[in-house]
């Protein structure tokens, strides 16, 4: 069985501040981990994914995430928030031979002036 | 490419009515899936398919049926709608669901369903 926990359903940061969205996973086999972003009234778009090639993964729009096996974490960061980053962010995991994604409950990011 | 398309965008049903949510992709993807999104619960897998003629249940399959007669289409059927099925439904596809699990899944824009 696999699961994902996202700490903090709402995160608010000032424009230009560091963005840190937390994700912890549980998996009985080596996981593949994903971050998706959802803008209002839209579908989900892939930000980045970890597939065991490198522990530090860079994605689109300046986001990156680091896979830490010892902490079972895959936190998403961005050095400087922009107003356009306001959205809901989902961490997800697959494992084994299937592509079935298990999602966290999401974190809504608010960016203020 | 249009990617993953879903119709309708919004639908209102009465309890007990039936309907089909349509999903199509033009990327020749083998793997297709349906999720529902509810506030505070993230997305949950309803059904999935690893290829034409092959379907399987996900985490929350009760009340939903699927079939996969072609690679392109993966409709989701509600046989007798219930208020608990009020949700936003997303279809997704990826190149293959048979190995790895690392493939990127591409999501459609969603269908908002309200069951009264």
PDB file of C-alpha atoms in Angstrom:
ATOM      1  CA  UNK A   1       0.000   0.000   0.000  1.00  0.00           C
ATOM      2  CA  UNK A   2       1.131   3.538  -0.660  1.00  0.00           C
ATOM      3  CA  UNK A   3       0.052   6.880   0.738  1.00  0.00           C
ATOM      4  CA  UNK A   4       0.938  10.556   0.706  1.00  0.00           C
ATOM      5  CA  UNK A   5       0.582  13.145   3.436  1.00  0.00           C
ATOM      6  CA  UNK A   6       0.660  16.848   2.655  1.00  0.00           C
ATOM      7  CA  UNK A   7       1.134  18.993   5.754  1.00  0.00           C
ATOM      8  CA  UNK A   8      -0.829  22.205   5.598  1.00  0.00           C
ATOM      9  CA  UNK A   9      -3.960  22.536   3.514  1.00  0.00           C
ATOM     10  CA  UNK A  10      -3.308  26.276   3.081  1.00  0.00           C
ATOM     11  CA  UNK A  11       0.021  28.079   2.818  1.00  0.00           C
ATOM     12  CA  UNK A  12       0.362  31.840   2.439  1.00  0.00           C
ATOM     13  CA  UNK A  13       3.589  33.570   1.399  1.00  0.00           C
ATOM     14  CA  UNK A  14       4.537  37.057   0.324  1.00  0.00           C
ATOM     15  CA  UNK A  15       5.594  37.697  -3.236  1.00  0.00           C
ATOM     16  CA  UNK A  16       9.351  37.117  -3.447  1.00  0.00           C
ATOM     17  CA  UNK A  17       9.449  34.840  -0.404  1.00  0.00           C
ATOM     18  CA  UNK A  18      10.489  31.192  -0.309  1.00  0.00           C
ATOM     19  CA  UNK A  19       7.807  28.643  -1.115  1.00  0.00           C
ATOM     20  CA  UNK A  20       7.952  25.342   0.809  1.00  0.00           C
ATOM     21  CA  UNK A  21       5.180  22.779   0.384  1.00  0.00           C
ATOM     22  CA  UNK A  22       5.603  19.587   2.367  1.00  0.00           C
ATOM     23  CA  UNK A  23       4.993  16.028   1.217  1.00  0.00           C
ATOM     24  CA  UNK A  24       5.730  12.777   3.029  1.00  0.00           C
ATOM     25  CA  UNK A  25       5.092   9.400   1.478  1.00  0.00           C
ATOM     26  CA  UNK A  26       4.686   5.813   2.538  1.00  0.00           C
ATOM     27  CA  UNK A  27       5.454   2.971   0.181  1.00  0.00           C
ATOM     28  CA  UNK A  28       6.460  -0.647   0.555  1.00  0.00           C
ATOM     29  CA  UNK A  29       8.538  -0.517  -2.630  1.00  0.00           C
ATOM     30  CA  UNK A  30      10.729   2.212  -4.140  1.00  0.00           C
ATOM     31  CA  UNK A  31       8.350   4.987  -5.102  1.00  0.00           C
ATOM     32  CA  UNK A  32       7.919   7.308  -8.026  1.00  0.00           C
ATOM     33  CA  UNK A  33       6.836  10.735  -6.791  1.00  0.00           C
ATOM     34  CA  UNK A  34       5.079  13.574  -8.557  1.00  0.00           C
ATOM     35  CA  UNK A  35       4.028  17.144  -7.936  1.00  0.00           C
ATOM     36  CA  UNK A  36       1.055  18.456  -9.891  1.00  0.00           C
ATOM     37  CA  UNK A  37      -0.382  21.982  -9.946  1.00  0.00           C
ATOM     38  CA  UNK A  38      -4.034  22.871 -10.469  1.00  0.00           C
ATOM     39  CA  UNK A  39      -5.050  26.407 -11.391  1.00  0.00           C
ATOM     40  CA  UNK A  40      -8.668  27.420 -10.717  1.00  0.00           C
ATOM     41  CA  UNK A  41     -11.208  25.523 -12.822  1.00  0.00           C
ATOM     42  CA  UNK A  42      -8.518  23.648 -14.722  1.00  0.00           C
ATOM     43  CA  UNK A  43      -7.086  20.166 -14.837  1.00  0.00           C
ATOM     44  CA  UNK A  44      -3.812  19.072 -13.283  1.00  0.00           C
ATOM     45  CA  UNK A  45      -0.453  19.877 -14.831  1.00  0.00           C
ATOM     46  CA  UNK A  46       2.799  18.093 -13.999  1.00  0.00           C
ATOM     47  CA  UNK A  47       5.378  20.262 -12.238  1.00  0.00           C
ATOM     48  CA  UNK A  48       8.056  17.630 -11.748  1.00  0.00           C
ATOM     49  CA  UNK A  49       8.628  13.970 -10.969  1.00  0.00           C
ATOM     50  CA  UNK A  50      11.134  11.748  -9.228  1.00  0.00           C
ATOM     51  CA  UNK A  51      11.945   8.490 -10.995  1.00  0.00           C
ATOM     52  CA  UNK A  52      15.150   7.494  -9.126  1.00  0.00           C
ATOM     53  CA  UNK A  53      17.556   9.106 -11.595  1.00  0.00           C
ATOM     54  CA  UNK A  54      18.502  12.044  -9.324  1.00  0.00           C
ATOM     55  CA  UNK A  55      17.361  13.016  -5.853  1.00  0.00           C
ATOM     56  CA  UNK A  56      17.103  16.733  -6.664  1.00  0.00           C
ATOM     57  CA  UNK A  57      14.519  17.246  -9.346  1.00  0.00           C
ATOM     58  CA  UNK A  58      13.961  20.489 -11.202  1.00  0.00           C
ATOM     59  CA  UNK A  59      10.607  21.253 -12.732  1.00  0.00           C
ATOM     60  CA  UNK A  60       8.769  23.958 -14.573  1.00  0.00           C
ATOM     61  CA  UNK A  61       8.231  27.529 -13.382  1.00  0.00           C
ATOM     62  CA  UNK A  62      11.309  27.473 -11.123  1.00  0.00           C
ATOM     63  CA  UNK A  63      10.085  24.734  -8.805  1.00  0.00           C
ATOM     64  CA  UNK A  64      12.257  21.920  -7.514  1.00  0.00           C
ATOM     65  CA  UNK A  65      11.933  19.044  -5.061  1.00  0.00           C
ATOM     66  CA  UNK A  66      14.372  16.818  -3.228  1.00  0.00           C
ATOM     67  CA  UNK A  67      13.780  13.129  -2.583  1.00  0.00           C
ATOM     68  CA  UNK A  68      14.968  12.165   0.896  1.00  0.00           C
ATOM     69  CA  UNK A  69      14.604   8.468   1.504  1.00  0.00           C
ATOM     70  CA  UNK A  70      15.671   8.662   5.162  1.00  0.00           C
ATOM     71  CA  UNK A  71      12.902  11.179   5.848  1.00  0.00           C
ATOM     72  CA  UNK A  72      10.400   9.682   3.354  1.00  0.00           C
ATOM     73  CA  UNK A  73       9.900  13.204   2.065  1.00  0.00           C
ATOM     74  CA  UNK A  74       9.584  14.976  -1.262  1.00  0.00           C
ATOM     75  CA  UNK A  75       9.076  18.633  -0.387  1.00  0.00           C
ATOM     76  CA  UNK A  76       8.463  21.211  -3.117  1.00  0.00           C
ATOM     77  CA  UNK A  77      10.344  24.506  -3.063  1.00  0.00           C
ATOM     78  CA  UNK A  78      10.715  27.700  -5.053  1.00  0.00           C
ATOM     79  CA  UNK A  79      13.168  30.421  -4.005  1.00  0.00           C
ATOM     80  CA  UNK A  80      10.954  33.377  -4.869  1.00  0.00           C
ATOM     81  CA  UNK A  81       7.165  33.254  -5.079  1.00  0.00           C
ATOM     82  CA  UNK A  82       5.281  35.004  -7.848  1.00  0.00           C
ATOM     83  CA  UNK A  83       1.634  35.978  -7.891  1.00  0.00           C
ATOM     84  CA  UNK A  84       1.082  33.536 -10.744  1.00  0.00           C
ATOM     85  CA  UNK A  85       2.092  30.648  -8.446  1.00  0.00           C
ATOM     86  CA  UNK A  86      -1.200  30.898  -6.566  1.00  0.00           C
ATOM     87  CA  UNK A  87      -2.854  27.522  -7.139  1.00  0.00           C
ATOM     88  CA  UNK A  88      -3.464  24.164  -5.510  1.00  0.00           C
ATOM     89  CA  UNK A  89      -0.559  21.731  -5.419  1.00  0.00           C
ATOM     90  CA  UNK A  90      -0.838  17.986  -5.171  1.00  0.00           C
ATOM     91  CA  UNK A  91       1.828  15.452  -4.273  1.00  0.00           C
ATOM     92  CA  UNK A  92       1.280  11.944  -5.638  1.00  0.00           C
ATOM     93  CA  UNK A  93       2.981   8.546  -5.564  1.00  0.00           C
ATOM     94  CA  UNK A  94       3.005   5.401  -7.650  1.00  0.00           C
ATOM     95  CA  UNK A  95       4.934   2.255  -6.927  1.00  0.00           C
ATOM     96  CA  UNK A  96       5.403  -1.172  -8.330  1.00  0.00           C
ATOM     97  CA  UNK A  97       4.386  -1.880 -11.877  1.00  0.00           C
ATOM     98  CA  UNK A  98       1.215   0.157 -12.088  1.00  0.00           C
ATOM     99  CA  UNK A  99       0.576   3.778 -12.966  1.00  0.00           C
ATOM    100  CA  UNK A 100      -2.121   4.204 -10.349  1.00  0.00           C
ATOM    101  CA  UNK A 101      -1.514   7.548  -8.712  1.00  0.00           C
ATOM    102  CA  UNK A 102      -2.263   8.011  -5.024  1.00  0.00           C
ATOM    103  CA  UNK A 103      -2.726  11.696  -4.274  1.00  0.00           C
ATOM    104  CA  UNK A 104      -2.318  13.761  -1.171  1.00  0.00           C
ATOM    105  CA  UNK A 105      -5.137  16.025  -0.080  1.00  0.00           C
ATOM    106  CA  UNK A 106      -3.543  19.093  -1.657  1.00  0.00           C
ATOM    107  CA  UNK A 107      -2.101  22.396  -0.464  1.00  0.00           C
ATOM    108  CA  UNK A 108      -3.571  25.682  -1.591  1.00  0.00           C
ATOM    109  CA  UNK A 109      -0.852  28.303  -2.044  1.00  0.00           C
ATOM    110  CA  UNK A 110      -1.774  31.948  -1.614  1.00  0.00           C
ATOM    111  CA  UNK A 111       0.695  34.638  -2.677  1.00  0.00           C
ATOM    112  CA  UNK A 112       0.243  38.114  -1.222  1.00  0.00           C
ATOM    113  CA  UNK A 113       1.760  41.464  -2.143  1.00  0.00           C
TER     114      UNK A 113
ATOM    115  CA  UNK B   1      -2.823  17.380 -30.605  1.00  0.00           C
ATOM    116  CA  UNK B   2      -5.877  18.139 -28.492  1.00  0.00           C
ATOM    117  CA  UNK B   3      -4.505  16.013 -25.629  1.00  0.00           C
ATOM    118  CA  UNK B   4      -7.150  14.698 -23.238  1.00  0.00           C
ATOM    119  CA  UNK B   5     -10.650  16.020 -23.812  1.00  0.00           C
ATOM    120  CA  UNK B   6     -13.711  15.603 -21.614  1.00  0.00           C
ATOM    121  CA  UNK B   7     -17.381  16.282 -22.207  1.00  0.00           C
ATOM    122  CA  UNK B   8     -19.559  17.735 -20.857  1.00  0.00           C
ATOM    123  CA  UNK B   9     -17.872  20.448 -18.807  1.00  0.00           C
ATOM    124  CA  UNK B  10     -20.791  20.716 -16.417  1.00  0.00           C
ATOM    125  CA  UNK B  11     -23.850  18.560 -15.791  1.00  0.00           C
ATOM    126  CA  UNK B  12     -26.774  18.603 -13.386  1.00  0.00           C
ATOM    127  CA  UNK B  13     -28.584  15.326 -12.725  1.00  0.00           C
ATOM    128  CA  UNK B  14     -31.484  14.244 -10.568  1.00  0.00           C
ATOM    129  CA  UNK B  15     -31.071  11.315  -8.215  1.00  0.00           C
ATOM    130  CA  UNK B  16     -31.558   8.064 -10.093  1.00  0.00           C
ATOM    131  CA  UNK B  17     -30.738   9.414 -13.542  1.00  0.00           C
ATOM    132  CA  UNK B  18     -28.000   7.866 -15.613  1.00  0.00           C
ATOM    133  CA  UNK B  19     -25.351   9.514 -17.718  1.00  0.00           C
ATOM    134  CA  UNK B  20     -22.021   8.957 -19.418  1.00  0.00           C
ATOM    135  CA  UNK B  21     -18.991  11.156 -19.007  1.00  0.00           C
ATOM    136  CA  UNK B  22     -16.896  11.128 -22.126  1.00  0.00           C
ATOM    137  CA  UNK B  23     -13.099  11.051 -22.267  1.00  0.00           C
ATOM    138  CA  UNK B  24     -10.917  10.912 -25.341  1.00  0.00           C
ATOM    139  CA  UNK B  25      -7.195  11.232 -26.030  1.00  0.00           C
ATOM    140  CA  UNK B  26      -5.330  11.578 -29.296  1.00  0.00           C
ATOM    141  CA  UNK B  27      -1.840  10.664 -28.061  1.00  0.00           C
ATOM    142  CA  UNK B  28      -2.140   6.905 -28.631  1.00  0.00           C
ATOM    143  CA  UNK B  29      -1.774   6.306 -24.904  1.00  0.00           C
ATOM    144  CA  UNK B  30      -2.366   2.807 -23.601  1.00  0.00           C
ATOM    145  CA  UNK B  31      -3.209   3.807 -20.035  1.00  0.00           C
ATOM    146  CA  UNK B  32      -6.334   5.780 -19.151  1.00  0.00           C
ATOM    147  CA  UNK B  33      -7.973   6.442 -15.830  1.00  0.00           C
ATOM    148  CA  UNK B  34     -10.785   8.271 -14.064  1.00  0.00           C
ATOM    149  CA  UNK B  35     -10.451  10.220 -10.830  1.00  0.00           C
ATOM    150  CA  UNK B  36     -12.907  12.150  -8.731  1.00  0.00           C
ATOM    151  CA  UNK B  37     -11.897  15.245  -6.807  1.00  0.00           C
ATOM    152  CA  UNK B  38     -13.680  16.224  -3.609  1.00  0.00           C
ATOM    153  CA  UNK B  39     -12.768  19.086  -1.243  1.00  0.00           C
ATOM    154  CA  UNK B  40     -10.163  18.088   1.304  1.00  0.00           C
ATOM    155  CA  UNK B  41      -9.751  14.604  -0.174  1.00  0.00           C
ATOM    156  CA  UNK B  42      -7.482  15.133  -3.151  1.00  0.00           C
ATOM    157  CA  UNK B  43      -8.100  12.944  -6.183  1.00  0.00           C
ATOM    158  CA  UNK B  44      -9.210   9.339  -5.843  1.00  0.00           C
ATOM    159  CA  UNK B  45      -8.955   6.697  -8.526  1.00  0.00           C
ATOM    160  CA  UNK B  46     -12.280   5.289  -9.745  1.00  0.00           C
ATOM    161  CA  UNK B  47     -11.362   2.956 -12.628  1.00  0.00           C
ATOM    162  CA  UNK B  48      -8.440   2.506 -14.953  1.00  0.00           C
ATOM    163  CA  UNK B  49      -7.478   0.727 -18.147  1.00  0.00           C
ATOM    164  CA  UNK B  50      -4.083  -0.490 -19.360  1.00  0.00           C
ATOM    165  CA  UNK B  51      -5.289  -0.989 -22.912  1.00  0.00           C
ATOM    166  CA  UNK B  52      -8.294  -1.576 -25.131  1.00  0.00           C
ATOM    167  CA  UNK B  53     -10.513  -4.293 -23.704  1.00  0.00           C
ATOM    168  CA  UNK B  54      -8.877  -4.211 -20.258  1.00  0.00           C
ATOM    169  CA  UNK B  55     -10.302  -2.352 -17.273  1.00  0.00           C
ATOM    170  CA  UNK B  56      -9.929  -2.604 -13.524  1.00  0.00           C
ATOM    171  CA  UNK B  57     -11.220  -1.003 -10.365  1.00  0.00           C
ATOM    172  CA  UNK B  58      -9.521   1.717  -8.425  1.00  0.00           C
ATOM    173  CA  UNK B  59     -10.067   2.974  -4.921  1.00  0.00           C
ATOM    174  CA  UNK B  60     -13.708   4.138  -5.247  1.00  0.00           C
ATOM    175  CA  UNK B  61     -15.414   2.123  -8.040  1.00  0.00           C
ATOM    176  CA  UNK B  62     -18.907   1.667  -6.563  1.00  0.00           C
ATOM    177  CA  UNK B  63     -21.640   3.267  -8.651  1.00  0.00           C
ATOM    178  CA  UNK B  64     -19.486   3.608 -11.764  1.00  0.00           C
ATOM    179  CA  UNK B  65     -18.941   1.464 -14.829  1.00  0.00           C
ATOM    180  CA  UNK B  66     -16.334   1.743 -17.566  1.00  0.00           C
ATOM    181  CA  UNK B  67     -15.433   0.073 -20.833  1.00  0.00           C
ATOM    182  CA  UNK B  68     -12.537   0.505 -23.259  1.00  0.00           C
ATOM    183  CA  UNK B  69     -13.437  -0.559 -26.776  1.00  0.00           C
ATOM    184  CA  UNK B  70     -10.860   1.683 -28.469  1.00  0.00           C
ATOM    185  CA  UNK B  71      -7.474   3.104 -27.510  1.00  0.00           C
ATOM    186  CA  UNK B  72      -8.802   6.650 -27.773  1.00  0.00           C
ATOM    187  CA  UNK B  73     -11.973   6.554 -25.664  1.00  0.00           C
ATOM    188  CA  UNK B  74     -12.681   5.704 -22.047  1.00  0.00           C
ATOM    189  CA  UNK B  75     -16.249   6.647 -21.014  1.00  0.00           C
ATOM    190  CA  UNK B  76     -17.417   6.618 -17.405  1.00  0.00           C
ATOM    191  CA  UNK B  77     -21.018   5.600 -16.762  1.00  0.00           C
ATOM    192  CA  UNK B  78     -23.182   6.444 -13.794  1.00  0.00           C
ATOM    193  CA  UNK B  79     -26.085   4.005 -13.855  1.00  0.00           C
ATOM    194  CA  UNK B  80     -28.175   5.580 -11.084  1.00  0.00           C
ATOM    195  CA  UNK B  81     -26.789   8.885  -9.873  1.00  0.00           C
ATOM    196  CA  UNK B  82     -26.696   9.676  -6.155  1.00  0.00           C
ATOM    197  CA  UNK B  83     -25.957  12.975  -4.370  1.00  0.00           C
ATOM    198  CA  UNK B  84     -22.735  11.401  -3.061  1.00  0.00           C
ATOM    199  CA  UNK B  85     -21.489  11.373  -6.644  1.00  0.00           C
ATOM    200  CA  UNK B  86     -21.502  15.155  -6.807  1.00  0.00           C
ATOM    201  CA  UNK B  87     -17.881  15.867  -7.624  1.00  0.00           C
ATOM    202  CA  UNK B  88     -15.402  16.984 -10.233  1.00  0.00           C
ATOM    203  CA  UNK B  89     -14.301  14.149 -12.481  1.00  0.00           C
ATOM    204  CA  UNK B  90     -10.944  14.021 -14.225  1.00  0.00           C
ATOM    205  CA  UNK B  91      -9.771  11.692 -16.928  1.00  0.00           C
ATOM    206  CA  UNK B  92      -6.056  11.064 -17.388  1.00  0.00           C
ATOM    207  CA  UNK B  93      -3.841   9.136 -19.768  1.00  0.00           C
ATOM    208  CA  UNK B  94      -0.214   8.031 -20.056  1.00  0.00           C
ATOM    209  CA  UNK B  95       1.891   6.080 -22.492  1.00  0.00           C
ATOM    210  CA  UNK B  96       1.739   2.780 -20.621  1.00  0.00           C
ATOM    211  CA  UNK B  97       0.412   1.450 -17.361  1.00  0.00           C
ATOM    212  CA  UNK B  98       1.881  -2.002 -17.698  1.00  0.00           C
ATOM    213  CA  UNK B  99       5.373  -1.319 -16.349  1.00  0.00           C
ATOM    214  CA  UNK B 100       7.208   1.226 -14.264  1.00  0.00           C
ATOM    215  CA  UNK B 101       4.562   3.629 -13.006  1.00  0.00           C
ATOM    216  CA  UNK B 102       6.882   6.537 -13.749  1.00  0.00           C
ATOM    217  CA  UNK B 103       5.113   7.765 -16.823  1.00  0.00           C
ATOM    218  CA  UNK B 104       3.645  11.242 -16.723  1.00  0.00           C
ATOM    219  CA  UNK B 105      -0.125  11.254 -16.659  1.00  0.00           C
ATOM    220  CA  UNK B 106      -1.900  13.945 -18.662  1.00  0.00           C
ATOM    221  CA  UNK B 107      -5.174  15.228 -17.295  1.00  0.00           C
ATOM    222  CA  UNK B 108      -8.259  16.523 -19.014  1.00  0.00           C
ATOM    223  CA  UNK B 109      -9.998  19.762 -17.965  1.00  0.00           C
ATOM    224  CA  UNK B 110     -12.599  17.977 -15.839  1.00  0.00           C
ATOM    225  CA  UNK B 111     -16.376  17.552 -15.675  1.00  0.00           C
ATOM    226  CA  UNK B 112     -18.305  19.151 -12.833  1.00  0.00           C
ATOM    227  CA  UNK B 113     -21.259  16.983 -11.829  1.00  0.00           C
ATOM    228  CA  UNK B 114     -24.050  18.046  -9.499  1.00  0.00           C
ATOM    229  CA  UNK B 115     -26.568  15.432  -8.415  1.00  0.00           C
ATOM    230  CA  UNK B 116     -29.712  16.804  -6.812  1.00  0.00           C
TER     231      UNK B 116
END
